[in-house]
Coordinates of N, CA and C in Angstrom, one line a residue:
M1 N 187.7 165.3 125.0 CA 187.7 164.0 125.5 C 188.3 163.0 124.4
Y2 N 187.8 163.2 123.2 CA 188.3 162.4 122.1 C 189.8 162.5 121.9
D3 N 190.3 163.7 121.9 CA 191.8 163.9 121.7 C 192.6 163.2 122.8
E4 N 192.1 163.3 124.1 CA 192.8 162.7 125.2 C 192.7 161.2 125.1
A5 N 191.6 160.6 124.7 CA 191.4 159.2 124.6 C 192.3 158.7 123.5
S6 N 192.4 159.4 122.4 CA 193.3 159.0 121.3 C 194.8 159.0 121.7
R7 N 195.1 160.0 122.5 CA 196.5 160.1 123.0 C 196.8 158.9 123.9
L8 N 195.9 158.5 124.8 CA 196.1 157.4 125.7 C 196.1 156.1 125.0
L9 N 195.3 155.9 124.0 CA 195.2 154.6 123.3 C 196.3 154.5 122.2
A10 N 196.9 155.5 121.7 CA 197.9 155.5 120.7 C 199.0 154.4 120.8
P11 N 199.5 154.3 122.1 CA 200.6 153.2 122.2 C 200.1 151.8 122.0
L12 N 198.8 151.6 122.0 CA 198.2 150.3 121.8 C 197.9 150.0 120.3
A13 N 198.0 151.0 119.5 CA 197.6 150.9 118.1 C 198.7 150.4 117.2
T14 N 198.3 149.5 116.3 CA 199.2 148.9 115.3 C 198.6 149.2 113.9
P15 N 199.3 149.7 113.0 CA 198.7 150.0 111.6 C 198.4 148.7 110.9
F16 N 197.3 148.7 110.1 CA 196.9 147.6 109.3 C 196.3 148.0 108.0
S17 N 196.3 147.2 107.0 CA 195.7 147.4 105.7 C 195.0 146.1 105.3
L18 N 193.9 146.2 104.7 CA 193.2 145.0 104.1 C 192.7 145.3 102.7
R19 N 192.5 144.3 101.9 CA 191.9 144.5 100.6 C 190.4 144.2 100.7
K20 N 189.7 144.7 99.7 CA 188.2 144.5 99.7 C 188.0 143.0 99.8
G21 N 187.0 142.7 100.7 CA 186.6 141.3 100.9 C 187.3 140.6 102.0
E22 N 188.3 141.1 102.5 CA 189.0 140.5 103.7 C 188.3 140.8 105.0
Y23 N 188.3 139.9 105.9 CA 187.6 140.0 107.2 C 188.4 140.6 108.3
L24 N 187.8 141.6 109.0 CA 188.4 142.1 110.2 C 187.9 141.2 111.4
Q25 N 186.7 140.6 111.2 CA 186.2 139.7 112.3 C 185.3 138.7 111.6
R26 N 185.5 137.4 112.0 CA 184.7 136.3 111.4 C 183.7 135.8 112.4
I27 N 182.5 135.4 111.9 CA 181.6 134.7 112.8 C 182.2 133.4 113.3
G28 N 181.9 133.1 114.5 CA 182.4 131.8 115.1 C 183.7 131.8 115.8
T29 N 184.4 133.0 115.7 CA 185.7 133.1 116.4 C 185.6 134.2 117.4
P30 N 186.1 134.1 118.6 CA 186.0 135.2 119.6 C 186.6 136.5 119.0
A31 N 185.9 137.6 119.2 CA 186.4 138.9 118.7 C 187.6 139.3 119.6
Q32 N 188.6 139.8 118.9 CA 189.9 140.2 119.6 C 190.2 141.7 119.5
Y33 N 189.8 142.3 118.4 CA 190.3 143.6 118.1 C 189.2 144.7 117.9
V34 N 189.5 145.9 118.2 CA 188.7 147.0 117.7 C 189.6 147.7 116.7
H35 N 189.1 148.2 115.6 CA 189.8 148.8 114.6 C 189.4 150.3 114.4
W36 N 190.3 151.1 114.0 CA 190.0 152.5 113.7 C 190.4 152.7 112.3
L37 N 189.4 153.1 111.5 CA 189.6 153.3 110.0 C 190.2 154.7 109.8
H38 N 191.3 154.7 109.0 CA 191.8 155.9 108.5 C 191.2 156.2 107.2
S39 N 191.0 155.1 106.4 CA 190.4 155.3 105.1 C 189.7 154.0 104.7
G40 N 188.6 154.1 103.9 CA 187.9 152.9 103.4 C 186.6 152.7 104.0
V41 N 185.9 151.6 103.7 CA 184.6 151.3 104.1 C 184.6 149.8 104.6
A42 N 184.1 149.6 105.9 CA 183.9 148.3 106.4 C 182.4 148.1 106.7
R43 N 182.0 146.9 106.7 CA 180.5 146.6 106.9 C 180.4 145.5 108.0
T44 N 179.5 145.7 108.9 CA 179.2 144.8 110.0 C 177.8 144.1 109.7
G45 N 177.8 142.8 109.9 CA 176.5 142.1 109.7 C 176.5 140.7 110.3
F46 N 175.5 139.9 110.0 CA 175.4 138.6 110.4 C 174.7 137.7 109.4
I47 N 174.7 136.4 109.6 CA 174.0 135.5 108.7 C 172.8 134.9 109.5
T48 N 171.6 135.0 108.9 CA 170.4 134.4 109.6 C 170.5 132.9 109.5
E49 N 169.6 132.3 110.3 CA 169.5 130.8 110.3 C 169.2 130.2 109.0
S50 N 168.5 131.0 108.1 CA 168.1 130.5 106.8 C 169.2 130.9 105.8
G51 N 170.3 131.5 106.2 CA 171.5 131.7 105.4 C 171.5 133.1 104.7
N52 N 170.5 134.0 105.0 CA 170.5 135.3 104.5 C 171.5 136.2 105.2
E53 N 172.2 137.0 104.4 CA 173.1 138.0 105.0 C 172.4 139.3 105.3
V54 N 172.6 139.8 106.6 CA 172.0 141.0 107.0 C 173.1 142.0 107.4
T55 N 173.0 143.2 106.8 CA 174.0 144.2 107.1 C 173.4 145.1 108.2
L56 N 174.2 145.3 109.3 CA 173.7 146.1 110.4 C 174.1 147.5 110.2
H57 N 175.4 147.8 109.8 CA 175.8 149.1 109.6 C 177.2 149.2 108.9
F58 N 177.5 150.4 108.5 CA 178.8 150.6 107.8 C 179.7 151.5 108.7
Q59 N 181.0 151.4 108.5 CA 181.9 152.3 109.1 C 182.8 152.8 108.0
T60 N 183.1 154.1 108.1 CA 183.9 154.8 107.1 C 185.0 155.5 107.7
D61 N 185.7 156.3 106.9 CA 186.9 157.0 107.3 C 186.7 157.7 108.7
G62 N 187.7 157.4 109.6 CA 187.7 158.1 110.8 C 186.8 157.5 111.9
E63 N 186.2 156.3 111.6 CA 185.3 155.7 112.6 C 185.9 154.4 113.2
P64 N 185.5 154.1 114.4 CA 185.9 152.8 115.0 C 185.1 151.7 114.4
V65 N 185.7 150.5 114.3 CA 185.1 149.4 113.6 C 185.2 148.2 114.6
A66 N 184.0 147.7 115.0 CA 183.9 146.4 115.8 C 182.5 146.1 116.0
A67 N 182.2 144.9 116.2 CA 180.9 144.5 116.7 C 181.0 144.5 118.2
H68 N 180.5 145.5 118.9 CA 180.7 145.7 120.3 C 180.2 144.6 121.1
D69 N 179.0 144.1 120.7 CA 178.4 142.9 121.4 C 179.3 141.7 121.4
D70 N 180.0 141.5 120.3 CA 181.0 140.4 120.2 C 182.2 140.6 121.1
L71 N 182.6 141.8 121.1 CA 183.8 142.1 122.0 C 183.4 141.9 123.5
L72 N 182.2 142.2 123.9 CA 181.8 141.9 125.2 C 181.6 140.4 125.5
R73 N 181.1 139.7 124.5 CA 181.0 138.2 124.6 C 182.4 137.6 124.7
S74 N 183.4 138.2 124.1 CA 184.7 137.6 124.0 C 185.4 137.5 125.4
R75 N 184.9 138.3 126.4 CA 185.4 138.2 127.7 C 185.3 136.8 128.3
D76 N 184.2 136.1 127.8 CA 184.0 134.7 128.3 C 184.3 133.7 127.2
A77 N 185.1 134.1 126.2 CA 185.6 133.3 125.1 C 184.4 132.8 124.2
H78 N 183.3 133.5 124.2 CA 182.2 133.2 123.3 C 182.5 133.6 121.9
P79 N 182.1 132.8 120.9 CA 182.4 133.2 119.5 C 181.6 134.4 119.0
A80 N 182.1 135.1 118.1 CA 181.5 136.2 117.5 C 180.2 135.7 116.7
M81 N 179.2 136.5 116.8 CA 177.9 136.3 116.1 C 177.9 137.1 114.8
N82 N 178.8 138.1 114.7 CA 178.8 139.0 113.6 C 180.1 138.9 112.8
F83 N 180.0 139.4 111.6 CA 181.2 139.5 110.8 C 181.5 141.0 110.5
V84 N 182.7 141.3 110.3 CA 183.1 142.7 109.9 C 184.0 142.5 108.7
V85 N 183.6 143.0 107.5 CA 184.4 142.8 106.3 C 184.7 144.1 105.6
A86 N 185.8 144.2 104.9 CA 186.2 145.3 104.2 C 185.4 145.4 102.9
E87 N 184.7 146.5 102.7 CA 183.9 146.7 101.5 C 184.7 147.4 100.4
T88 N 185.8 148.0 100.8 CA 186.8 148.6 99.9 C 188.1 148.3 100.6
A89 N 189.2 148.7 99.9 CA 190.5 148.6 100.6 C 190.4 149.5 101.8
I90 N 191.0 149.0 102.9 CA 190.9 149.8 104.1 C 192.3 149.9 104.8
H91 N 192.5 151.0 105.4 CA 193.8 151.3 106.2 C 193.4 151.9 107.5
G92 N 194.1 151.5 108.5 CA 193.8 152.1 109.8 C 194.7 151.5 110.9
Y93 N 194.1 151.4 112.1 CA 194.8 150.9 113.3 C 194.0 149.9 114.0
R94 N 194.7 148.9 114.5 CA 194.2 147.7 115.2 C 194.6 147.8 116.6
L95 N 193.6 147.7 117.5 CA 193.9 147.7 119.0 C 193.4 146.4 119.6
D96 N 194.2 145.8 120.4 CA 193.8 144.5 121.1 C 192.7 144.9 122.1
W97 N 191.5 144.3 122.1 CA 190.4 144.6 122.9 C 190.7 144.4 124.4
A98 N 191.5 143.3 124.8 CA 191.8 143.1 126.1 C 192.7 144.2 126.7
Q99 N 193.6 144.7 125.9 CA 194.5 145.8 126.3 C 193.7 147.1 126.5
V100 N 192.8 147.3 125.5 CA 191.9 148.5 125.6 C 191.0 148.5 126.8
S101 N 190.4 147.3 127.1 CA 189.6 147.2 128.3 C 190.4 147.4 129.6
E102 N 191.6 146.9 129.6 CA 192.4 147.1 130.8 C 192.7 148.6 131.0
A103 N 193.0 149.3 129.8 CA 193.3 150.7 129.9 C 192.1 151.5 130.4
Y104 N 190.9 151.1 130.0 CA 189.6 151.7 130.4 C 189.5 151.6 132.0
Q105 N 189.8 150.4 132.4 CA 189.7 150.1 133.9 C 190.7 151.0 134.7
Q106 N 191.8 151.3 134.1 CA 192.8 152.0 134.9 C 192.8 153.5 134.8
N107 N 192.0 154.0 133.8 CA 192.0 155.5 133.6 C 190.6 156.0 133.5
S108 N 190.3 156.9 134.4 CA 188.9 157.5 134.4 C 188.5 158.3 133.2
Q109 N 189.5 158.9 132.6 CA 189.2 159.7 131.3 C 188.8 158.7 130.2
L110 N 189.5 157.6 130.1 CA 189.2 156.6 129.1 C 187.8 156.0 129.4
R111 N 187.6 155.7 130.7 CA 186.3 155.1 131.1 C 185.2 156.1 130.7
D112 N 185.3 157.4 130.9 CA 184.3 158.4 130.6 C 184.1 158.4 129.1
Y113 N 185.2 158.3 128.3 CA 185.1 158.3 126.9 C 184.3 157.1 126.4
Y114 N 184.7 155.9 127.0 CA 184.0 154.6 126.6 C 182.5 154.7 126.9
L115 N 182.2 155.2 128.1 CA 180.8 155.4 128.4 C 180.0 156.3 127.4
A116 N 180.6 157.4 127.1 CA 180.0 158.3 126.1 C 179.9 157.6 124.7
A117 N 180.9 156.9 124.3 CA 180.8 156.2 123.0 C 179.7 155.1 123.1
A118 N 179.6 154.4 124.2 CA 178.6 153.3 124.3 C 177.2 153.9 124.3
Q119 N 177.0 155.0 125.0 CA 175.7 155.7 125.0 C 175.3 156.2 123.6
N120 N 176.3 156.7 122.8 CA 176.0 157.2 121.5 C 175.7 156.0 120.6
S121 N 176.4 154.9 120.8 CA 176.1 153.7 120.0 C 174.7 153.1 120.2
I122 N 174.2 153.2 121.5 CA 172.8 152.8 121.8 C 171.8 153.7 121.1
I123 N 172.1 154.9 121.1 CA 171.1 155.9 120.5 C 171.1 155.6 119.0
E124 N 172.3 155.4 118.3 CA 172.4 155.1 116.9 C 171.6 153.8 116.6
Q125 N 171.8 152.8 117.4 CA 171.2 151.5 117.2 C 169.7 151.7 117.2
S126 N 169.2 152.4 118.2 CA 167.8 152.6 118.3 C 167.2 153.4 117.1
R127 N 167.9 154.4 116.7 CA 167.5 155.1 115.5 C 167.4 154.2 114.3
R128 N 168.4 153.3 114.1 CA 168.4 152.4 112.9 C 167.2 151.4 113.1
L129 N 166.8 151.0 114.3 CA 165.7 150.1 114.4 C 164.4 150.8 114.0
Y130 N 164.2 152.1 114.3 CA 163.1 152.9 113.9 C 163.0 153.0 112.4
L131 N 164.2 153.2 111.8 CA 164.3 153.3 110.3 C 163.8 152.0 109.6
N132 N 164.2 150.9 110.2 CA 163.8 149.6 109.6 C 162.3 149.4 109.6
A133 N 161.5 150.1 110.4 CA 160.1 150.0 110.4 C 159.5 150.8 109.2
S134 N 160.3 151.6 108.5 CA 159.8 152.5 107.4 C 159.7 151.6 106.1
P135 N 158.9 152.1 105.2 CA 158.9 151.4 103.9 C 160.2 151.5 103.2
A136 N 160.5 150.6 102.3 CA 161.8 150.5 101.6 C 162.3 151.8 101.0
Q137 N 161.4 152.5 100.4 CA 161.9 153.8 99.8 C 162.3 154.8 100.9
G138 N 161.6 154.8 102.0 CA 162.0 155.6 103.1 C 163.4 155.2 103.7
R139 N 163.6 153.9 103.8 CA 164.9 153.4 104.3 C 166.0 153.7 103.3
L140 N 165.8 153.7 102.0 CA 166.8 154.1 101.0 C 167.1 155.6 101.2
T141 N 166.1 156.4 101.4 CA 166.3 157.9 101.6 C 167.1 158.1 102.9
A142 N 166.7 157.4 104.0 CA 167.5 157.5 105.2 C 168.9 157.0 105.1
F143 N 169.1 155.9 104.3 CA 170.5 155.4 104.1 C 171.3 156.5 103.4
R144 N 170.8 157.1 102.4 CA 171.5 158.2 101.7 C 171.8 159.4 102.6
R145 N 170.9 159.7 103.5 CA 171.1 160.8 104.4 C 172.1 160.4 105.5
E146 N 172.1 159.2 106.0 CA 173.0 158.7 107.0 C 174.4 158.5 106.5
Y147 N 174.5 158.0 105.3 CA 175.8 157.7 104.7 C 176.0 158.4 103.3
P148 N 176.1 159.7 103.3 CA 176.2 160.4 102.0 C 177.4 160.0 101.2
G149 N 177.1 159.7 100.0 CA 178.2 159.3 99.0 C 178.6 157.8 99.1
L150 N 178.1 157.1 100.1 CA 178.5 155.7 100.3 C 178.0 154.8 99.2
E151 N 176.8 155.1 98.7 CA 176.1 154.3 97.7 C 177.0 154.1 96.5
Q152 N 177.9 155.1 96.2 CA 178.8 155.1 95.0 C 180.0 154.2 95.3
R153 N 180.3 154.0 96.6 CA 181.5 153.3 97.0 C 181.3 151.8 97.2
I154 N 180.1 151.3 97.3 CA 179.8 149.9 97.7 C 178.8 149.3 96.7
S155 N 178.7 148.0 96.7 CA 177.8 147.4 95.7 C 176.3 147.6 96.1
Q156 N 175.5 147.5 95.0 CA 174.1 147.7 95.2 C 173.5 146.5 96.0
K157 N 174.1 145.3 95.9 CA 173.7 144.1 96.7 C 173.9 144.4 98.2
V158 N 175.0 145.1 98.6 CA 175.2 145.4 100.0 C 174.3 146.4 100.5
V159 N 173.9 147.4 99.7 CA 172.9 148.4 100.1 C 171.6 147.7 100.3
A160 N 171.2 146.8 99.4 CA 170.0 146.1 99.5 C 170.0 145.3 100.8
S161 N 171.1 144.7 101.2 CA 171.2 143.9 102.4 C 171.0 144.8 103.6
F162 N 171.5 146.0 103.6 CA 171.3 147.0 104.7 C 169.8 147.4 104.8
L163 N 169.2 147.5 103.6 CA 167.8 148.0 103.6 C 166.8 146.8 103.9
G164 N 167.3 145.6 103.9 CA 166.5 144.4 104.2 C 165.6 144.1 103.0
I165 N 166.1 144.3 101.8 CA 165.3 143.9 100.6 C 166.2 143.1 99.7
T166 N 165.6 142.5 98.7 CA 166.4 141.8 97.7 C 167.1 142.7 96.7
P167 N 168.2 142.2 96.1 CA 168.8 143.1 95.1 C 167.9 143.4 93.9
Q168 N 166.9 142.5 93.6 CA 166.0 142.7 92.5 C 165.0 143.9 92.9
Y169 N 164.6 143.9 94.2 CA 163.7 145.0 94.6 C 164.5 146.3 94.7
M170 N 165.8 146.2 95.0 CA 166.6 147.4 95.0 C 166.7 148.0 93.6
S171 N 166.9 147.2 92.6 CA 166.9 147.6 91.2 C 165.6 148.3 90.9
Q172 N 164.5 147.8 91.3 CA 163.2 148.3 91.1 C 163.1 149.7 91.8
L173 N 163.5 149.8 93.0 CA 163.5 151.1 93.7 C 164.3 152.1 93.0
L174 N 165.5 151.7 92.5 CA 166.4 152.7 91.8 C 165.8 153.1 90.5
R175 N 165.1 152.2 89.8 CA 164.4 152.6 88.6 C 163.3 153.6 88.9
Q176 N 162.5 153.4 89.9 CA 161.4 154.3 90.3 C 162.0 155.6 90.8
D177 N 163.1 155.6 91.5 CA 163.8 156.8 92.0 C 164.3 157.6 90.8
G178 N 164.8 157.0 89.8 CA 165.4 157.6 88.6 C 164.3 158.3 87.7
S179 N 163.1 157.8 87.8 CA 162.0 158.3 87.0 C 161.3 159.5 87.6
K180 N 161.8 159.9 88.8 CA 161.1 161.1 89.5 C 161.8 162.3 89.0

């Protein structure tokens, strides 16, 4: 199913490259694109009302990158509530969401692929919610299991944001972790 979906979507794909710190999607602007990473690390998150940055998840080599809820809201021209930023230099392909949605409507194989991807995303989101209920050390262990090797590719501050802790507490966890 993946190979067929890739073949059908390939004509809609445009290559792109971004440097670390550049945005694939900004808060406040309707989402327009879904990206597919060939290489690099992207991060999706939002800003709380009190101004704290919260990291929802990371996307790495070979993964799609988008805040799906923002793409769905964009149908009614609603602004994005999430940001997507390059955590490293990234290279991949950009697809216009309106064109992708139209292709899904016209092709049952693409529709089936989209449904399977959406279901997988719901399961992953649920799993991450359960992880957030764990103590910080457990969340760090789960992060390392879910994203092997990613800790060396991104900043400690970003890992702390994902874990829902301060960078200072992250340093404390790493010191405790190193003493074991």
